[in-house]
Coordinates of N, CA and C in Angstrom, one line a residue:
A1 N -112.7 -136.9 32.8 CA -113.4 -138.1 33.3 C -113.0 -138.2 34.8
G2 N -112.0 -137.6 35.3 CA -111.6 -137.8 36.7 C -112.6 -137.3 37.7
A3 N -113.1 -136.1 37.5 CA -114.1 -135.5 38.4 C -115.4 -136.3 38.3
A4 N -115.8 -136.6 37.1 CA -117.1 -137.3 37.0 C -117.0 -138.7 37.6
A5 N -115.9 -139.4 37.4 CA -115.8 -140.7 37.9 C -115.6 -140.7 39.4
G6 N -115.0 -139.7 40.0 CA -114.8 -139.6 41.4 C -116.1 -139.3 42.2
T7 N -117.0 -138.6 41.6 CA -118.2 -138.3 42.3 C -119.1 -139.4 42.4
T8 N -119.0 -140.4 41.5 CA -119.9 -141.6 41.6 C -119.6 -142.4 42.9
T9 N -118.3 -142.4 43.2 CA -117.9 -143.1 44.5 C -118.4 -142.3 45.7
A10 N -118.4 -141.0 45.6 CA -118.9 -140.1 46.7 C -120.4 -140.4 46.9
T11 N -121.2 -140.5 45.8 CA -122.6 -140.7 45.9 C -122.9 -142.1 46.5
N12 N -122.1 -143.1 46.3 CA -122.3 -144.4 46.9 C -122.1 -144.3 48.4
L13 N -121.2 -143.5 48.9 CA -121.0 -143.3 50.3 C -122.2 -142.7 51.0
V14 N -122.9 -141.9 50.3 CA -124.1 -141.2 50.9 C -125.3 -142.1 50.8
R15 N -125.2 -143.1 49.9 CA -126.3 -144.1 49.7 C -127.6 -143.4 49.1
L16 N -127.4 -142.7 48.1 CA -128.5 -142.1 47.4 C -129.4 -143.1 46.7
Q17 N -130.6 -142.8 46.4 CA -131.5 -143.7 45.7 C -130.9 -143.9 44.3
Y18 N -131.3 -145.0 43.7 CA -130.7 -145.4 42.4 C -131.2 -144.4 41.3
D19 N -132.4 -143.9 41.4 CA -132.8 -143.0 40.4 C -132.0 -141.7 40.5
A20 N -131.7 -141.2 41.7 CA -130.9 -140.0 41.8 C -129.5 -140.2 41.3
Q21 N -128.9 -141.4 41.5 CA -127.6 -141.7 40.9 C -127.6 -141.8 39.4
A22 N -128.7 -142.3 38.8 CA -128.8 -142.4 37.4 C -128.9 -141.0 36.8
I23 N -129.6 -140.1 37.4 CA -129.7 -138.7 36.9 C -128.4 -138.0 37.0
F24 N -127.7 -138.3 38.1 CA -126.4 -137.6 38.4 C -125.4 -138.2 37.4
A25 N -125.5 -139.4 37.0 CA -124.6 -140.0 36.0 C -124.7 -139.3 34.6
L26 N -125.8 -138.7 34.3 CA -125.9 -138.0 33.1 C -124.9 -136.8 32.9
C27 N -124.4 -136.4 34.0 CA -123.4 -135.2 34.0 C -122.2 -135.6 33.3
S28 N -121.8 -136.9 33.2 CA -120.6 -137.3 32.5 C -120.8 -137.5 31.0
W29 N -122.0 -137.4 30.5 CA -122.2 -137.6 29.0 C -121.5 -136.6 28.2
P30 N -121.5 -135.3 28.5 CA -120.7 -134.3 27.6 C -119.3 -134.7 27.5
F31 N -118.7 -135.2 28.6 CA -117.3 -135.6 28.5 C -117.1 -136.8 27.6
S32 N -118.0 -137.7 27.7 CA -117.9 -138.9 26.8 C -118.1 -138.6 25.4
L33 N -118.9 -137.6 25.1 CA -119.2 -137.3 23.7 C -118.3 -136.2 23.1
K34 N -117.3 -135.9 23.9 CA -116.3 -134.8 23.5 C -115.6 -135.2 22.2
L35 N -115.3 -136.5 22.1 CA -114.6 -136.9 20.9 C -115.4 -136.6 19.6
L36 N -116.7 -136.6 19.7 CA -117.6 -136.4 18.6 C -117.7 -134.9 18.2
W37 N -118.0 -134.1 19.2 CA -118.2 -132.7 18.9 C -117.0 -131.8 18.9
A38 N -115.9 -132.2 19.4 CA -114.7 -131.4 19.4 C -114.2 -131.0 18.0
P39 N -114.2 -131.9 17.0 CA -113.8 -131.5 15.6 C -114.7 -130.5 15.0
V40 N -116.0 -130.6 15.3 CA -117.0 -129.6 14.8 C -116.7 -128.2 15.4
V41 N -116.5 -128.2 16.7 CA -116.2 -127.0 17.4 C -114.9 -126.3 16.9
D42 N -113.9 -127.1 16.6 CA -112.7 -126.6 16.0 C -112.8 -126.1 14.6
A43 N -113.7 -126.7 13.8 CA -113.8 -126.4 12.4 C -114.8 -125.3 12.1
V44 N -115.8 -125.1 12.9 CA -116.8 -124.1 12.6 C -116.6 -122.9 13.5
Y45 N -116.3 -121.8 13.0 CA -116.1 -120.6 13.8 C -116.1 -119.4 12.9
L46 N -116.4 -118.2 13.5 CA -116.4 -116.9 12.7 C -115.0 -116.3 13.0
K47 N -114.3 -116.0 11.9 CA -113.0 -115.4 12.0 C -113.0 -114.0 12.8
R48 N -114.1 -113.3 12.5 CA -114.2 -112.0 13.2 C -114.5 -112.1 14.7
F49 N -115.2 -113.2 15.0 CA -115.6 -113.4 16.4 C -114.5 -114.2 17.2
G50 N -113.8 -115.0 16.6 CA -112.7 -115.8 17.2 C -113.1 -117.2 17.4
R51 N -112.1 -118.1 17.4 CA -112.4 -119.5 17.5 C -113.1 -120.0 18.8
R52 N -112.7 -119.5 19.9 CA -113.3 -119.9 21.2 C -114.6 -119.2 21.4
K53 N -114.7 -117.9 21.1 CA -115.9 -117.2 21.4 C -117.1 -117.7 20.5
S54 N -116.7 -118.3 19.3 CA -117.8 -118.7 18.4 C -118.6 -119.8 19.0
W55 N -118.1 -120.6 19.9 CA -118.9 -121.6 20.5 C -119.2 -121.4 21.9
L56 N -118.3 -120.6 22.6 CA -118.4 -120.4 24.0 C -119.6 -119.5 24.3
V57 N -119.7 -118.4 23.6 CA -120.8 -117.4 23.9 C -122.2 -118.1 23.6
P58 N -122.4 -118.8 22.5 CA -123.8 -119.4 22.3 C -124.1 -120.5 23.4
V59 N -123.1 -121.2 23.8 CA -123.3 -122.3 24.8 C -123.6 -121.6 26.2
Q60 N -122.9 -120.5 26.5 CA -123.2 -119.8 27.8 C -124.6 -119.2 27.7
A61 N -125.0 -118.7 26.6 CA -126.4 -118.1 26.4 C -127.4 -119.2 26.6
L62 N -127.2 -120.3 26.0 CA -128.1 -121.5 26.1 C -128.2 -121.9 27.5
A63 N -127.1 -122.0 28.2 CA -127.1 -122.5 29.6 C -127.8 -121.5 30.5
G64 N -127.6 -120.2 30.2 CA -128.4 -119.2 31.0 C -129.9 -119.3 30.7
A65 N -130.3 -119.5 29.5 CA -131.7 -119.6 29.1 C -132.3 -120.8 29.8
V66 N -131.6 -121.9 29.8 CA -132.1 -123.2 30.5 C -132.2 -122.9 31.9
M67 N -131.3 -122.2 32.6 CA -131.4 -121.9 34.0 C -132.6 -121.0 34.3
V68 N -132.8 -120.0 33.5 CA -133.9 -119.1 33.7 C -135.2 -119.8 33.5
L69 N -135.3 -120.5 32.4 CA -136.6 -121.2 32.1 C -136.8 -122.4 33.1
G70 N -135.8 -123.0 33.5 CA -135.9 -124.1 34.4 C -136.2 -123.7 35.9
S71 N -135.9 -122.4 36.2 CA -136.1 -122.0 37.6 C -137.6 -122.1 38.0
N72 N -138.5 -122.1 37.1 CA -139.9 -122.3 37.5 C -140.2 -123.7 37.9
Y73 N -139.4 -124.7 37.6 CA -139.7 -126.1 37.9 C -138.8 -126.7 39.0
V74 N -137.9 -125.9 39.6 CA -137.0 -126.4 40.6 C -137.7 -126.9 41.8
E75 N -138.6 -126.1 42.4 CA -139.3 -126.5 43.6 C -140.1 -127.8 43.4
R76 N -140.7 -128.0 42.2 CA -141.5 -129.2 42.0 C -140.6 -130.4 41.8
Q77 N -139.4 -130.2 41.2 CA -138.5 -131.3 41.0 C -137.9 -131.7 42.3
L78 N -137.7 -130.8 43.3 CA -137.1 -131.1 44.6 C -138.2 -131.6 45.6
G79 N -139.5 -131.6 45.1 CA -140.5 -132.1 46.0 C -140.9 -131.1 47.1
L80 N -140.7 -129.8 46.9 CA -141.1 -128.8 47.8 C -142.5 -128.3 47.4
G81 N -143.2 -127.9 48.4 CA -144.6 -127.4 48.2 C -144.5 -126.0 47.5
P82 N -145.6 -125.6 47.0 CA -145.6 -124.3 46.2 C -145.3 -123.1 47.1
G83 N -145.6 -123.1 48.4 CA -145.3 -122.0 49.3 C -144.0 -122.2 50.2
L84 N -143.4 -123.4 50.0 CA -142.2 -123.7 50.9 C -141.0 -123.2 50.2
I85 N -140.2 -122.4 50.9 CA -138.9 -121.9 50.3 C -137.9 -122.2 51.4
A86 N -136.9 -122.9 51.0 CA -135.8 -123.3 52.0 C -135.2 -122.1 52.6
G87 N -135.0 -122.0 53.9 CA -134.4 -120.9 54.6 C -135.3 -119.8 54.9
A88 N -136.5 -119.8 54.5 CA -137.5 -118.7 54.8 C -138.2 -118.9 56.1

């Protein structure tokens, strides 16, 4: 909770819009829900694959898939035009 709580203060210094702060605040949800999903992560695993890898590998694969599929929408979410690429 330390990093997530500290970044809220940093965003206030920059004076971001309220909707941007609300979206950024969603980053702390997984840490808040950790008490609920931690027992499940500890209890469900494949002995052959290992306790950590049983949840770490699928979560990393899901995160990668979200990034690859979401890459088509980044420019629209940032408000950039279809031909505008930053730094080009």
